[in-house]
Amino acid sequence: MTQKKLDEIKAAGENWRAKRSKLKDRDARFETVSALPVNDIYTPEDLGAFDYMKDLGFPGEYPYTRGVQSNMYRGRLWTMRQFAGFGTASESNERYKFLLARGQTGLSVAFDMPTIMGYDSDHPRSLGEVGRVGVAIDSLADMETLFDGIPLDKVSTSMTTNAPASILWCMYLATGEKQGVPSDKLTGTIQNDILKEYIAQKSWIFPPHPSMRLITDIFAYANKHVPKWNSVSISGYHIREAGSTAVQELAFTLADGFAYVEAGIEAGLNVDDFAPRLSFFFNSHIDFFEEIAKYRAARRIWARRMKEKYGAKNPKSWMLRFHTQTAGCSLTAQQPENNIVRTAYEAMAAVLGGTQSLHTNSMDEVLALPTEKSVQIALRTQQIIAYETGAANVIDPLAGSYFVEALTDQMEAEAEKYFEEIERRGGVLAAIDQNYFQQEIADAAYQYQRAIDKKERYQVGVNEFVDTSEELDIDLLTIDPEIERKQVESVQKLRRERDNNKVQDTLDRLRVAARGSENMIPCILECVRAYTTQGEIVQALREIFGEYKEKPTF
Amino acid sequence: MARKIRVLVAKPGLDGHDRGARVIARGLRDAGMEVVYTGLHQTPEQIVEAAIQEDVDVVGLSILSGAHMTLFPRIYDLLKENGAEDIMVMGGGTIPEADVKALIEGGWAAQIFTPGATLESIVDWINTNVNLN
């Protein structure tokens, strides 16, 4: 745009503002859900030194602001991937088959808390938690059941496991072997993002250094043997759910990503040998434009840093590919049917932001695990976006919007400020140790809750449009307490019947590897092939690595 | 001058969802109570020991793992075994209405707040129900 045109716009804008300022606005706070103030209008003036080729470029091309594939959803729609799992492996197996039969295109495994924390189902700490929030997996035998009748060369599977990710991943690889699928044909993702566990999700086992070593061991092993696997899903989702703002989600997640890149390089790997398999996982909260700007900024920041700072040469290392889940924390227990609507807007933002895969929450997830009916509505929500709304026809359709571009720039600039602060504190691990992220997130969460309580921010059905006569009339999924007993019995039976000498041998071999510096993955794979349980493997490593302890603050 | 109400905010179970616990802990402190927060992954035994040691009036359990029907009764029983049944047990989290009813009617919890409850309602409830004598 010429300076003359800009001056014209400026003059007209000033005129307009003089008239407009006489009008009285509604009594409301005009800001995003992250408390970022927004203007009433955006014009070319807000784009500053906007440079199309430098800031946006074309889809599938550096800096990927407009998307990572050149044809985006015209080539292939995003993967519709509903996170699911509960009870025993055979019950979850049925739910997966139900979802695949209804057009879901990828699996996403939710494990129960004992499995996430590395305890077997019969450990005293597992009492009451077996199969509650996900599926209980104690050994390879359970993993085999989980994917019974589901050919692993035909589906891609995402597994939400972090501290013991190496073990569950090895169980998956071994299940592939049993099905006759070689590991280089397996596709999927393990979350494997321990940094956000210390920061937000808080499901840790080992201290940071051995945890980072397990992760770089996975990078190296995946590069050689499981090349189509996403070896980490660097997650902002949990950071946001813990109460962060959109900018904090963006900045802390990317900072974690850079920390993994640096750890890989320090472990002697070439950046282009593992960076193409790094993937991301973001939240989609209720503030539509802020979320879209966040995804676009994330791609641009990642590409620039990977190329310029870390010297990656492979364009695949520059591309930020991500999964999205709609925001559980935006849902309300009151009038739960309204959650269908919230989720639909959030899903639309993820699609307009160019997500590679998507989970839509079910309306009842604030109350319990979802029923089949509510999961089906959630999946249908994605199918309606994909097949009816036209949103998948045009690539990055909001590009060029003065508002969206200005917000994208603002997100990037704010994230850069956080990167500086994290660096000033000595990096991500040091900042975790200083409780920095945890405190920033807790502050944001508290301010958000205060704003709701004081009605400075509205939640329909919670603090406004409240229905006091409301009685919940949706069915909830209940978990039969019998499941825990059955699972405990089954792991104890396994321990009686397997070759226990072999189990001890594989554990001894793993201990040697863990004390030394060799890659631990082949040893873990040997353990799981011998039906050593997850709890036994974790215990062996815990004795060597110790346990992480958080300083509880609020 | 009346002494302050003492509250132990506790996270039993294996999950790490501490957003609620930390928001409540800060809210109760801002409302003038003395608050101790246990941190994550506490066993019922650890929670009861902390409650007795800290001499609290109220234990607030935050549970989002679905294990509430095991954990509330276990903690209540342990308090009783240790002669500390005067400590009131309340809680919050992802707890279905039917279970809320069962826990309150069974006497295992004095009150349970579910998503959407305001900090004020929780503060008011504690102020009304805790006897400082």
XYZ file of C-alpha atoms in Angstrom:
687
model
C 0.000 0.000 0.000
C 1.324 3.451 -0.852
C 1.971 6.052 1.821
C -0.695 8.221 0.204
C -3.334 5.518 0.566
C -2.285 4.944 4.168
C -2.583 8.638 4.925
C -6.074 8.637 3.435
C -7.076 5.717 5.622
C -5.570 7.412 8.640
C -7.495 10.634 8.044
C -10.759 8.807 7.403
C -10.149 6.719 10.513
C -9.664 9.791 12.643
C -12.911 11.226 11.330
C -14.729 8.014 12.021
C -13.273 7.788 15.518
C -14.441 11.310 16.350
C -18.015 10.353 15.472
C -17.849 6.869 16.910
C -16.487 7.998 20.281
C -19.746 9.832 20.948
C -21.603 6.516 20.996
C -21.935 4.759 24.296
C -20.611 1.201 24.416
C -22.131 -1.690 26.309
C -20.868 -2.133 29.838
C -18.447 -4.968 29.107
C -14.763 -5.753 29.018
C -13.622 -5.905 25.422
C -10.804 -8.386 25.683
C -10.021 -11.951 24.735
C -10.644 -14.860 27.080
C -6.954 -14.462 27.971
C -7.627 -10.874 29.088
C -5.805 -9.433 26.075
C -7.522 -6.126 25.214
C -8.766 -5.844 21.637
C -9.580 -2.735 19.623
C -13.032 -2.063 18.248
C -11.738 -2.146 14.698
C -8.596 -3.127 12.820
C -7.423 -1.422 9.650
C -4.339 -1.494 7.417
C -2.750 0.804 9.978
C -2.566 -2.091 12.438
C -0.460 -4.200 10.122
C 2.616 -2.014 10.492
C 5.419 -3.301 8.304
C 3.403 -6.321 7.148
C 5.283 -8.127 4.412
C 3.242 -10.838 2.691
C 6.118 -13.007 1.515
C 8.100 -12.670 4.726
C 5.225 -12.997 7.193
C 2.866 -15.365 5.403
C 4.142 -16.824 2.171
C 2.208 -19.741 0.737
C 0.869 -22.882 2.378
C 3.441 -25.649 2.536
C 6.179 -23.043 2.260
C 8.343 -21.217 4.750
C 7.411 -19.761 7.244
C 4.264 -21.920 7.050
C 2.001 -19.293 8.619
C -0.726 -20.386 6.187
C -0.380 -24.101 6.852
C 2.053 -26.981 6.540
C 0.696 -28.668 3.403
C 0.438 -26.942 0.049
C -3.085 -28.197 -0.555
C -4.214 -28.464 3.092
C -7.721 -29.921 3.459
C -8.265 -30.149 -0.285
C -5.699 -32.938 -0.206
C -6.731 -34.686 2.960
C -9.031 -33.611 5.766
C -7.649 -33.449 9.269
C -7.584 -36.721 11.174
C -10.669 -37.035 13.344
C -9.245 -38.548 16.454
C -11.356 -38.958 19.577
C -9.389 -39.589 22.768
C -10.898 -42.670 24.347
C -10.253 -45.407 26.823
C -11.761 -46.760 30.013
C -12.061 -49.921 32.015
C -10.190 -52.942 30.767
C -8.411 -53.340 27.454
C -11.277 -55.353 26.003
C -13.856 -52.638 26.798
C -11.693 -49.952 25.230
C -11.119 -52.194 22.241
C -14.899 -52.242 21.738
C -15.093 -48.424 21.975
C -12.329 -48.104 19.337
C -14.179 -50.404 16.986
C -17.360 -48.374 17.589
C -15.543 -45.155 16.668
C -13.784 -46.611 13.614
C -17.121 -47.960 12.364
C -18.543 -44.420 12.568
C -15.901 -42.854 10.402
C -13.192 -41.929 12.885
C -9.845 -41.981 11.130
C -7.290 -42.421 13.897
C -7.135 -43.812 17.412
C -6.166 -41.972 20.560
C -5.600 -43.977 23.707
C -6.464 -42.632 27.147
C -4.759 -44.558 29.939
C -5.935 -44.725 33.527
C -4.004 -42.915 36.257
C -2.051 -45.950 37.517
C -0.835 -46.603 33.959
C 0.042 -42.918 33.523
C 1.991 -42.899 36.788
C 3.725 -46.244 36.266
C 1.926 -48.345 38.865
C 0.495 -51.786 38.182
C -3.205 -52.243 38.849
C -2.558 -54.209 42.031
C -0.258 -51.600 43.589
C -1.750 -50.070 46.778
C -1.599 -46.585 45.209
C -3.825 -47.763 42.362
C -6.717 -48.505 44.706
C -9.944 -47.044 43.319
C -8.280 -45.671 40.178
C -8.057 -48.698 37.911
C -9.836 -48.124 34.600
C -11.447 -44.898 35.854
C -10.173 -42.175 33.525
C -8.734 -44.399 30.865
C -7.775 -47.943 30.129
C -5.620 -50.018 32.470
C -2.514 -51.441 30.778
C -0.172 -53.493 32.933
C 1.692 -55.551 30.369
C 2.035 -56.457 26.716
C -0.878 -58.882 27.207
C -3.234 -55.918 27.819
C -1.841 -54.006 24.841
C -2.454 -57.038 22.603
C -6.078 -57.132 23.755
C -6.464 -53.372 23.281
C -5.693 -53.657 19.559
C -7.204 -57.050 18.960
C -8.744 -57.093 15.480
C -7.395 -53.606 14.688
C -4.552 -53.934 12.152
C -1.791 -51.597 13.242
C -0.610 -50.995 9.686
C -4.060 -49.538 8.869
C -4.603 -47.064 11.736
C -2.479 -44.364 13.263
C -2.510 -44.375 17.039
C -1.843 -41.592 19.455
C -0.999 -42.552 23.016
C -1.233 -40.112 25.884
C 1.643 -41.300 27.981
C 4.547 -39.257 29.258
C 6.676 -40.359 32.192
C 6.491 -44.056 31.174
C 6.078 -43.317 27.443
C 9.079 -45.446 26.483
C 7.481 -48.524 28.049
C 4.011 -48.166 26.528
C 5.569 -47.355 23.168
C 7.643 -50.549 23.362
C 4.452 -52.481 24.176
C 2.879 -50.992 21.045
C 5.902 -51.934 18.926
C 5.760 -55.460 20.359
C 2.026 -55.676 19.620
C 2.888 -54.744 16.037
C 5.434 -57.580 15.943
C 2.760 -60.023 17.141
C 0.456 -58.834 14.354
C 3.283 -59.175 11.841
C 3.590 -55.411 11.304
C 7.230 -54.272 11.268
C 8.011 -51.143 13.272
C 8.880 -49.056 10.219
C 5.251 -49.414 9.073
C 3.764 -48.134 12.331
C 2.331 -44.635 12.418
C 1.203 -42.631 15.396
C 2.302 -40.438 18.253
C 3.373 -40.787 21.834
C 2.886 -37.664 23.893
C 6.224 -38.179 25.652
C 6.343 -34.521 26.747
C 7.710 -34.569 30.260
C 8.424 -30.838 30.453
C 4.753 -29.882 30.436
C 4.212 -32.481 33.149
C 6.465 -30.519 35.503
C 4.854 -27.299 34.280
C 1.163 -28.157 34.225
C -0.158 -31.685 34.002
C 1.913 -32.957 36.939
C 2.089 -36.633 36.019
C 5.786 -37.156 36.520
C 7.828 -40.044 37.860
C 11.557 -39.405 37.453
C 13.523 -36.164 37.893
C 14.111 -34.003 34.802
C 17.553 -35.232 33.721
C 16.885 -38.980 33.419
C 13.465 -38.104 31.969
C 15.117 -36.057 29.232
C 17.531 -38.914 28.588
C 14.627 -41.338 28.054
C 13.188 -38.865 25.556
C 16.372 -38.453 23.548
C 16.785 -42.262 23.594
C 13.328 -42.459 22.001
C 14.312 -39.840 19.384
C 17.369 -41.866 18.420
C 15.572 -45.219 18.354
C 12.600 -43.853 16.389
C 14.900 -42.292 13.818
C 16.468 -45.703 13.111
C 13.587 -48.125 13.574
C 10.217 -46.338 13.664
C 10.718 -43.519 11.178
C 7.037 -42.702 10.662
C 6.344 -42.247 14.352
C 5.914 -38.858 16.027
C 8.293 -39.297 18.926
C 6.893 -36.441 20.997
C 3.749 -34.356 21.035
C 4.817 -31.113 22.636
C 1.718 -30.110 24.469
C 0.174 -26.792 25.266
C -3.170 -28.413 25.903
C -2.519 -29.144 29.572
C -0.810 -25.819 30.133
C -3.992 -24.104 28.970
C -6.263 -26.429 30.930
C -4.229 -25.630 34.040
C -5.327 -22.032 33.546
C -2.771 -20.318 31.333
C -3.571 -17.615 28.826
C -3.333 -18.250 25.085
C 0.012 -16.451 24.893
C 1.413 -18.482 27.788
C 0.226 -21.680 26.131
C 1.937 -20.663 22.919
C 5.167 -19.473 24.520
C 5.649 -22.220 27.102
C 4.879 -24.966 24.586
C 7.292 -23.659 21.992
C 9.917 -23.102 24.699
C 9.513 -26.781 25.643
C 9.898 -27.651 21.969
C 13.152 -25.716 21.739
C 14.354 -27.449 24.919
C 13.794 -30.858 23.280
C 15.640 -29.709 20.178
C 18.547 -28.563 22.302
C 18.518 -31.824 24.286
C 18.581 -33.843 21.049
C 21.494 -31.815 19.725
C 23.344 -32.156 23.044
C 22.781 -35.926 22.917
C 24.742 -35.915 19.674
C 21.867 -36.162 17.203
C 21.662 -34.142 14.041
C 18.715 -31.754 14.287
C 17.264 -32.958 10.989
C 17.365 -36.570 12.199
C 14.678 -35.992 14.817
C 13.064 -32.573 14.341
C 10.804 -33.732 11.468
C 9.123 -36.156 13.917
C 8.390 -33.560 16.597
C 4.701 -32.765 16.706
C 2.579 -30.429 18.778
C -0.706 -30.481 20.628
C -2.696 -27.329 21.302
C -5.882 -26.388 23.061
C -8.762 -24.702 21.284
C -10.445 -22.411 23.764
C -13.611 -20.425 23.289
C -12.104 -17.158 21.998
C -12.351 -17.831 18.291
C -9.932 -15.321 16.741
C -7.355 -15.527 19.480
C -7.054 -19.264 18.920
C -6.698 -18.957 15.159
C -4.002 -16.315 15.594
C -2.239 -18.574 18.106
C -1.942 -21.480 15.633
C -0.711 -19.225 12.850
C 1.849 -17.564 15.125
C 3.014 -20.967 16.397
C 3.851 -22.169 12.887
C 5.702 -18.994 12.019
C 7.757 -18.849 15.237
C 8.727 -22.525 14.989
C 9.793 -22.278 11.368
C 11.894 -19.184 11.961
C 13.677 -20.550 15.007
C 14.292 -23.992 13.559
C 15.807 -22.551 10.444
C 17.613 -19.551 11.810
C 18.608 -20.537 15.326
C 19.005 -24.321 15.145
C 20.225 -24.469 11.567
C 17.782 -27.153 10.432
C 18.043 -27.749 6.688
C 15.175 -30.162 6.112
C 11.923 -28.218 5.531
C 10.137 -30.929 7.529
C 12.092 -29.742 10.564
C 10.648 -26.255 10.091
C 7.031 -27.392 9.951
C 4.950 -27.249 13.084
C 2.345 -29.990 12.762
C -0.243 -30.148 15.509
C -3.165 -31.946 17.025
C -5.915 -29.920 18.659
C -8.375 -30.703 21.405
C -11.234 -28.404 22.251
C -11.027 -26.877 25.718
C -12.311 -29.091 28.492
C -11.988 -26.129 30.846
C -14.437 -24.075 28.769
C -17.223 -26.588 29.354
C -19.766 -26.229 32.109
C -21.511 -28.726 34.324
C -24.594 -26.509 34.142
C -26.833 -27.038 31.101
C -24.316 -29.494 29.626
C -26.019 -29.596 26.232
C -24.648 -26.070 25.659
C -21.209 -27.656 25.565
C -22.021 -29.046 22.122
C -22.196 -25.480 20.846
C -19.017 -24.366 22.606
C -17.152 -27.336 21.212
C -18.363 -26.654 17.687
C -16.950 -23.108 17.689
C -13.690 -24.325 19.178
C -13.423 -27.062 16.575
C -14.070 -24.545 13.813
C -11.237 -22.353 15.137
C -8.867 -25.326 15.043
C -9.825 -26.069 11.448
C -9.468 -22.450 10.345
C -6.126 -22.488 12.151
C -4.945 -25.445 10.080
C -4.840 -28.339 12.551
C -3.639 -31.787 11.406
C -5.910 -33.710 13.729
C -8.698 -32.905 16.114
C -10.475 -34.205 19.175
C -13.827 -32.650 19.968
C -14.920 -32.945 23.594
C -18.215 -34.524 24.428
C -20.829 -32.459 26.234
C -20.759 -34.635 29.356
C -16.974 -34.668 29.936
C -17.179 -32.139 32.721
C -19.333 -34.653 34.604
C -17.889 -38.055 33.740
C -16.301 -40.016 30.919
C -18.434 -39.602 27.802
C -21.195 -41.951 26.783
C -21.309 -43.439 23.279
C -24.098 -41.048 22.335
C -22.249 -37.916 23.380
C -19.026 -39.102 21.712
C -20.974 -39.643 18.523
C -22.325 -36.069 18.617
C -18.792 -34.788 19.152
C -17.502 -36.756 16.166
C -20.462 -35.648 14.048
C -19.578 -32.037 14.927
C -16.272 -32.500 13.100
C -17.938 -34.220 10.188
C -20.400 -31.337 9.825
C -17.504 -28.862 9.747
C -15.654 -31.007 7.218
C -18.480 -31.904 4.893
C -21.174 -29.225 5.266
C -19.792 -25.834 6.261
C -17.329 -25.219 3.450
C -14.590 -24.437 5.965
C -12.298 -27.021 4.380
C -12.508 -25.550 0.872
C -10.174 -22.589 1.174
C -6.737 -22.639 2.756
C -6.168 -20.272 5.697
C -9.272 -18.255 4.827
C -8.752 -15.617 7.524
C -5.352 -14.526 6.226
C -5.390 -10.850 5.342
C -7.966 -10.023 7.965
C -6.554 -6.916 9.607
C -7.625 -8.250 12.971
C -6.299 -11.787 12.558
C -2.967 -10.630 11.137
C -2.520 -8.011 13.857
C -3.399 -10.566 16.517
C -1.015 -13.115 14.989
C 1.787 -10.526 15.129
C 0.873 -9.645 18.689
C 0.924 -13.308 19.764
C 4.354 -13.716 18.242
C 5.695 -10.585 19.917
C 4.286 -11.550 23.319
C 5.690 -15.074 22.997
C 9.127 -13.641 22.200
C 8.990 -11.705 25.485
C 8.392 -14.954 27.357
C 11.274 -16.652 25.511
C 13.552 -13.860 26.704
C 12.361 -14.234 30.276
C 12.840 -18.027 30.176
C 16.325 -17.567 28.788
C 17.106 -14.989 31.457
C 16.141 -17.597 34.048
C 18.550 -20.132 32.592
C 16.249 -22.110 30.310
C 13.183 -24.285 30.706
C 14.546 -26.718 33.303
C 15.854 -23.891 35.474
C 12.555 -22.024 35.159
C 10.662 -25.162 36.215
C 12.954 -25.431 39.215
C 12.198 -21.792 40.050
C 8.464 -22.594 39.884
C 8.186 -19.877 37.250
C 5.734 -21.483 34.820
C 3.678 -23.008 37.605
C 3.255 -19.631 39.291
C 2.476 -17.757 36.070
C -0.230 -20.293 35.255
C -1.646 -20.306 38.781
C -1.880 -16.504 38.700
C -3.734 -16.546 35.389
C -6.084 -19.284 36.597
C -6.887 -17.361 39.754
C -7.555 -14.125 37.902
C -9.838 -15.959 35.476
C -11.836 -17.512 38.325
C -12.129 -14.154 40.108
C -13.415 -12.546 36.912
C -16.097 -15.238 36.604
C -17.055 -14.929 40.263
C -17.310 -11.145 39.979
C -19.225 -11.446 36.726
C -16.631 -9.440 34.861
C -16.627 -12.387 32.521
C -19.690 -14.397 31.581
C -20.290 -18.095 31.363
C -23.713 -18.919 30.058
C -25.596 -21.109 32.498
C -23.008 -20.552 35.250
C -23.111 -16.875 36.199
C -25.679 -15.624 33.697
C -28.791 -17.175 32.139
C -28.798 -19.578 35.053
C -31.551 -22.132 35.132
C -32.279 -22.837 38.789
C -34.950 -25.410 38.045
C -32.448 -27.380 36.044
C -32.301 -31.081 36.599
C -29.703 -33.061 34.756
C -31.386 -35.365 32.290
C -28.484 -36.850 30.382
C -27.187 -40.344 31.011
C -23.667 -40.658 32.403
C -21.169 -43.409 31.847
C -20.418 -45.320 35.019
C -17.405 -47.524 35.592
C -18.188 -50.837 37.210
C -16.012 -51.311 40.336
C -15.747 -54.985 39.313
C -13.296 -53.843 36.613
C -10.608 -53.110 39.172
C -10.941 -56.552 40.741
C -10.788 -58.241 37.335
C -7.733 -56.275 36.246
C -5.916 -56.945 39.532
C -6.630 -60.636 39.147
C -5.434 -60.624 35.574
C -2.056 -58.992 36.309
C -1.484 -61.364 39.221
C -2.308 -64.342 37.025
C 0.160 -63.055 34.414
C 2.924 -62.872 37.021
C 2.268 -66.472 38.035
C 2.228 -67.863 34.513
C 5.039 -66.078 32.641
C 8.717 -67.083 32.642
C 9.889 -65.155 35.692
C 13.570 -65.944 35.189
C 13.384 -64.245 31.846
C 11.628 -61.272 33.423
C 14.433 -60.900 35.991
C 17.082 -61.195 33.273
C 15.528 -58.463 31.166
C 15.188 -56.198 34.204
C 18.820 -56.778 35.181
C 19.910 -55.918 31.663
C 17.834 -52.717 31.788
C 19.423 -51.722 35.103
C 22.865 -51.988 33.542
C 21.780 -49.778 30.637
C 20.149 -47.241 32.952
C 23.300 -46.942 35.108
C 25.410 -46.451 32.019
C 24.789 -44.250 29.033
C 23.649 -46.617 26.264
C 20.219 -46.271 24.662
C 17.675 -47.867 27.003
C 14.934 -48.531 24.441
C 16.183 -51.952 23.185
C 16.372 -53.141 26.802
C 12.863 -51.884 27.582
C 11.618 -53.658 24.462
C 13.171 -56.905 25.725
C 11.423 -56.386 29.085
C 7.988 -55.924 27.553
C 8.442 -58.888 25.173
C 9.006 -61.031 28.287
C 5.724 -59.693 29.735
C 7.485 -57.723 32.431
C 4.833 -55.339 33.754
C 5.016 -51.607 33.450
C 5.124 -51.243 37.230
C 8.129 -53.568 37.441
C 10.043 -51.667 34.770
C 9.257 -48.292 36.341
C 10.273 -49.573 39.775
C 13.632 -50.763 38.410
C 14.251 -47.340 36.889
C 12.940 -45.491 39.944
C 15.546 -47.228 42.106
C 18.260 -45.838 39.837
C 16.852 -42.455 38.811
C 14.888 -41.496 41.925
C 11.559 -39.670 41.977
C 10.657 -36.060 41.226
C 9.244 -33.985 44.062
C 7.388 -30.727 43.529
C 7.355 -27.855 45.980
C 3.638 -27.384 46.594
C 2.702 -23.717 46.208
C -0.481 -21.835 45.443
C -10.153 -11.728 68.546
C -11.422 -14.953 67.058
C -8.774 -17.272 65.702
C -8.637 -17.986 61.997
C -10.228 -21.019 60.410
C -7.581 -23.556 59.404
C -8.017 -25.515 56.200
C -6.012 -28.321 54.623
C -6.464 -28.372 50.850
C -5.496 -31.855 49.745
C -5.004 -33.691 46.453
C -5.444 -37.399 46.999
C -5.033 -39.896 44.217
C -2.703 -40.131 41.278
C -3.953 -37.383 38.955
C -2.240 -34.037 38.614
C -5.208 -31.739 38.060
C -4.283 -29.110 40.628
C -5.866 -26.035 39.040
C -8.958 -26.235 41.233
C -7.063 -27.038 44.421
C -4.695 -24.126 43.942
C -7.417 -21.636 43.028
C -9.437 -22.675 46.087
C -6.383 -22.565 48.358
C -5.619 -19.029 47.269
C -9.256 -17.975 47.477
C -9.601 -19.266 51.041
C -6.376 -17.553 52.049
C -7.566 -14.291 50.507
C -10.768 -14.717 52.524
C -8.694 -14.704 55.719
C -8.313 -18.407 56.430
C -5.071 -20.204 57.205
C -4.499 -22.622 54.385
C -2.105 -25.532 54.047
C -1.802 -27.210 50.653
C -0.492 -30.770 50.581
C 0.682 -30.870 46.995
C -0.106 -33.703 44.631
C -0.362 -37.482 44.769
C -1.110 -37.805 48.470
C -2.248 -41.054 50.015
C -5.200 -40.974 52.446
C -2.735 -41.750 55.249
C -0.556 -38.763 54.352
C -3.581 -36.468 54.213
C -4.950 -37.544 57.580
C -1.526 -37.235 59.175
C -1.144 -33.714 57.787
C -4.656 -32.745 58.928
C -3.938 -33.826 62.503
C -0.454 -32.361 62.575
C -1.641 -29.020 61.195
C -4.619 -29.055 63.565
C -7.059 -27.973 60.878
C -10.798 -27.445 61.128
C -11.550 -28.535 57.598
C -10.038 -30.866 55.030
C -10.916 -29.982 51.455
C -10.327 -32.795 48.964
C -9.983 -32.035 45.288
C -10.633 -35.145 43.219
C -10.847 -35.324 39.441
C -9.714 -38.877 38.917
C -13.029 -40.642 39.442
C -11.746 -42.305 42.616
C -13.948 -40.224 44.946
C -16.103 -43.158 46.094
C -12.962 -44.860 47.390
C -11.076 -41.830 48.706
C -13.735 -39.931 50.695
C -14.750 -42.958 52.804
C -11.115 -43.963 53.292
C -10.107 -40.534 54.576
C -13.201 -40.238 56.765
C -12.509 -43.646 58.306
C -8.860 -42.814 58.944
C -9.806 -39.551 60.670
C -12.200 -41.472 62.848
C -9.636 -44.150 63.699
C -7.305 -41.397 64.794
C -9.939 -39.714 66.953
C -10.093 -36.727 64.630
C -13.664 -37.020 63.388
C -14.298 -33.422 64.491
C -12.323 -32.338 61.405
C -14.857 -31.619 58.710
C -14.314 -33.189 55.295
C -15.480 -31.359 52.219
C -14.491 -31.594 48.613
C -14.877 -30.777 44.984
C -14.115 -32.021 41.510
C -15.607 -34.013 38.700
C -18.131 -35.831 40.845
C -21.500 -36.846 39.408
C -24.614 -35.697 41.259
C -25.600 -39.225 42.308
C -22.196 -39.755 43.920
C -22.359 -36.356 45.642
C -25.633 -37.423 47.200
C -24.278 -40.825 48.216
C -21.169 -39.312 49.817
C -23.131 -36.716 51.789
C -25.895 -39.088 52.829
C -23.316 -41.687 53.818
C -21.718 -39.106 56.097
C -18.338 -39.300 54.338
C -18.416 -35.703 53.195
C -20.034 -32.672 54.829
C -20.317 -30.826 51.537
C -19.190 -31.230 47.929
C -18.831 -28.430 45.402
C -18.954 -29.267 41.725
C -17.760 -27.276 38.670
C -19.295 -23.794 38.534
C -19.267 -23.220 42.289
C -18.012 -19.734 43.148
C -15.212 -19.073 45.622
C -17.677 -16.985 47.649
C -20.081 -19.891 48.023
C -17.274 -22.087 49.319
C -15.982 -19.418 51.710
C -19.534 -18.791 52.972
C -20.149 -22.455 53.509
C -16.989 -22.879 55.551
C -17.661 -19.739 57.603
C -21.177 -20.936 58.355
C -20.340 -24.527 59.170
C -17.077 -24.390 61.037
C -17.428 -24.039 64.742
C -14.404 -22.209 66.113
C -14.906 -23.197 69.772
